[in-house]
Structures are given as C-alpha cells and as structure tokens.
Short mmCIF file of C-alpha atoms in Angstrom, two decimals:
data_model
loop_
_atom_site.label_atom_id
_atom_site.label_comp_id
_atom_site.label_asym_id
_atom_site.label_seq_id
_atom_site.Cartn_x
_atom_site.Cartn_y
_atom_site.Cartn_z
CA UNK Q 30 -65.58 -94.20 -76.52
CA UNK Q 31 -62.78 -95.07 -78.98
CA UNK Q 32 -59.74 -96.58 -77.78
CA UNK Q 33 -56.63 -95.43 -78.91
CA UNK Q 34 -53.45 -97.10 -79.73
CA UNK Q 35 -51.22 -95.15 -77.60
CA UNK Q 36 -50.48 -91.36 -76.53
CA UNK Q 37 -48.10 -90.79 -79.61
CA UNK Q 38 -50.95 -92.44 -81.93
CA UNK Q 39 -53.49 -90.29 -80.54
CA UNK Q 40 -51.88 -87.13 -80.79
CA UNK Q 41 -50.60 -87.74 -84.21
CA UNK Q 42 -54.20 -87.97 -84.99
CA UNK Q 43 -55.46 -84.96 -83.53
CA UNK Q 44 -52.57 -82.94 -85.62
CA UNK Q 45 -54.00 -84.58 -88.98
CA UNK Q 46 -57.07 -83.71 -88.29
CA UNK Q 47 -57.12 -79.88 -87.30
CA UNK Q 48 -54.73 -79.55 -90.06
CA UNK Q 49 -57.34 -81.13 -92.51
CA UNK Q 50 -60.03 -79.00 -90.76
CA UNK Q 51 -57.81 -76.02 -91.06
CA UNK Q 52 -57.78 -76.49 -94.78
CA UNK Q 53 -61.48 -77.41 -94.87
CA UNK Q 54 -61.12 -80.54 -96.28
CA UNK Q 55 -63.28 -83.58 -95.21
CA UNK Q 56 -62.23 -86.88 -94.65
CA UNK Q 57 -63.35 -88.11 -97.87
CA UNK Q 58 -61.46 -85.49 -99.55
CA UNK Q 59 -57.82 -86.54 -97.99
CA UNK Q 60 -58.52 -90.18 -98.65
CA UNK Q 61 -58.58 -89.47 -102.00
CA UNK Q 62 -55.50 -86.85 -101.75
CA UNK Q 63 -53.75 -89.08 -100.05
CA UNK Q 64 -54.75 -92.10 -102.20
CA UNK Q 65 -56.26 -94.04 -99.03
CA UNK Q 66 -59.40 -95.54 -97.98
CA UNK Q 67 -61.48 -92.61 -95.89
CA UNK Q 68 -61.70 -95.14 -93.23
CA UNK Q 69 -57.85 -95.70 -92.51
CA UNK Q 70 -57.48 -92.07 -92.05
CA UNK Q 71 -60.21 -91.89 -89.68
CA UNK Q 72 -58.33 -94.98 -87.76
CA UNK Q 73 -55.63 -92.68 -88.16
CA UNK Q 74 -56.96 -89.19 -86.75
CA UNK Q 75 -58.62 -91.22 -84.01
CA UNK Q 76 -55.60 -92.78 -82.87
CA UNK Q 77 -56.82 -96.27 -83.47
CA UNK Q 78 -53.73 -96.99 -85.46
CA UNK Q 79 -50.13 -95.83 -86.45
CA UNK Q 80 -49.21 -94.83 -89.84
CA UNK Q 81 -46.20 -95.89 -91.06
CA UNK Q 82 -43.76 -93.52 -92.74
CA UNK Q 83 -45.35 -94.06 -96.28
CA UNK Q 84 -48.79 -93.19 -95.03
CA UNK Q 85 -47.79 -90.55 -93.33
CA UNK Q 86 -45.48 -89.03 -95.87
CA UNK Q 87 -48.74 -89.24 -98.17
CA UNK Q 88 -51.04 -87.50 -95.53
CA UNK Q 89 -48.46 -84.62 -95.51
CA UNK Q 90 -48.16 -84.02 -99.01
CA UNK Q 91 -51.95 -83.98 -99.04
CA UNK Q 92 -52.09 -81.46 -96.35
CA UNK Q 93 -49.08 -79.42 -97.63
CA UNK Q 94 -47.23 -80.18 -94.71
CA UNK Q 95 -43.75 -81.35 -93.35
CA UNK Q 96 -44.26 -84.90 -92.06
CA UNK Q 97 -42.05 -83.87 -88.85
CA UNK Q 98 -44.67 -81.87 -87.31
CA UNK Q 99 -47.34 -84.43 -87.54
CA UNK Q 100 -44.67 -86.17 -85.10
CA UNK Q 101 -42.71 -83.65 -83.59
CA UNK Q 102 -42.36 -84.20 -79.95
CA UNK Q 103 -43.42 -87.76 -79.37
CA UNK Q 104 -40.91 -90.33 -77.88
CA UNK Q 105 -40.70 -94.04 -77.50
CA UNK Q 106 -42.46 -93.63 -74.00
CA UNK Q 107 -45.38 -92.28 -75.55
CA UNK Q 108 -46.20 -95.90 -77.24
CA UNK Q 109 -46.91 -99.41 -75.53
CA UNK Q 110 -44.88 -100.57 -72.23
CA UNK Q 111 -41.06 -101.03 -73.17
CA UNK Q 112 -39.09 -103.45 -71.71
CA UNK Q 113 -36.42 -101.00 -70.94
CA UNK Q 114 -36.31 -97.29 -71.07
CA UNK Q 115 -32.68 -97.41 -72.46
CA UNK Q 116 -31.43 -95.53 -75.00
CA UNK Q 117 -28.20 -95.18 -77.30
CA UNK Q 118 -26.61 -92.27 -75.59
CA UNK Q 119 -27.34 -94.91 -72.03
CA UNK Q 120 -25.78 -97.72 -74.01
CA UNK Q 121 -22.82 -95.91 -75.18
CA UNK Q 122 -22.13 -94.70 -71.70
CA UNK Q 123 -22.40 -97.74 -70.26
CA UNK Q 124 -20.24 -99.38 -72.66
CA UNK Q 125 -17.66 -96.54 -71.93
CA UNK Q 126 -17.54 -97.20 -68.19
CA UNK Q 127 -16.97 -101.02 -68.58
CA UNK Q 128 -14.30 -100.65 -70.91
CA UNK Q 129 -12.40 -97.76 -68.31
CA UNK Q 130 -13.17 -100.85 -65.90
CA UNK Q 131 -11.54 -102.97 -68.02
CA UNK Q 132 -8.15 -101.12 -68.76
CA UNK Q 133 -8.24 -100.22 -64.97
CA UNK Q 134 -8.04 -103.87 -64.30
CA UNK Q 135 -5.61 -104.81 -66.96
#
C-alpha cells in the first residue's frame, strides 16, 4: 500500500490521472508532455507528493486543462496537522473586535 502525502495530495492525483486516462495517454506519454520524469508524475497521481504551481501548470497544459480543477475544492485542512485552523476573514474579525474594545475603553 502506498502512502500518501495528505487528502488534498491524494485527490489531486486521482484527478491527473483519470484525466490522462480519459485522453488515453500513458504515463510515459505526459512525462514527456509535460517535460517531467514519468516517475514524478506517478509520485504525483499517487499522492506521494505535491506539485508545486509550475508542475502543475505543466501537467494542465499537457492535459488541456485549467489547473483550478486539478485543485478545486481542497482546503488547508486537507494537508498535514496545522497549528491553528485560523484564517484571514478570523483574523480580521478578531482584530475588529479588539480595536471596538479599545475605543470603548478610551
């Protein structure tokens, strides 16, 4: 059994791969579309590793396909344990209600 990276890396791998299958194309055959090594994108469809945007950008030009669906959907809880589940929108709002704090006390 293969271990995977994370949730987000895994399903980012299964969408490469039925899109490759879709088109027919082996994984030989993207490498060289995509100007990798055939064993990176197998890492890749596997969910053994994350892409980064470059990599991925070149898998969906090879596959004809917007990069956003390879990772629409997936969130920061989807990866490795966080520290905090926080984010900017929490922050902001947060911020907002110590500074009405603030002027309340001044």
């Amino acid at each position: 059994m293969t271990k995977t990276h994370s949730d987000a890396a895994a399903i980012l791998g299964e969408r490469v791969r039925e899109q490759r299958l879709r088109l027919g194309l082996t994984l030989e055959d993207l490498a060289s579309l995509s100007e990798m090594h055939w064993t990176s994108v197998g890492k890749i469809e596997r969910g053994q590793v994350h892409p980064n945007v470059e990599t991925l950008v070149r898998l969906a030009t090879a596959l004809n396909a917007d990069p956003g669906v390879f990772v629409e959907g997936l969130n920061a809880s989807m990866y490795a344990k966080r520290v905090h589940g926080l984010t900017a929108a929490d922050f902001i709002r947060e911020r907002e209600r110590e500074e009405s704090r603030r002027s309340e006390v001044s």
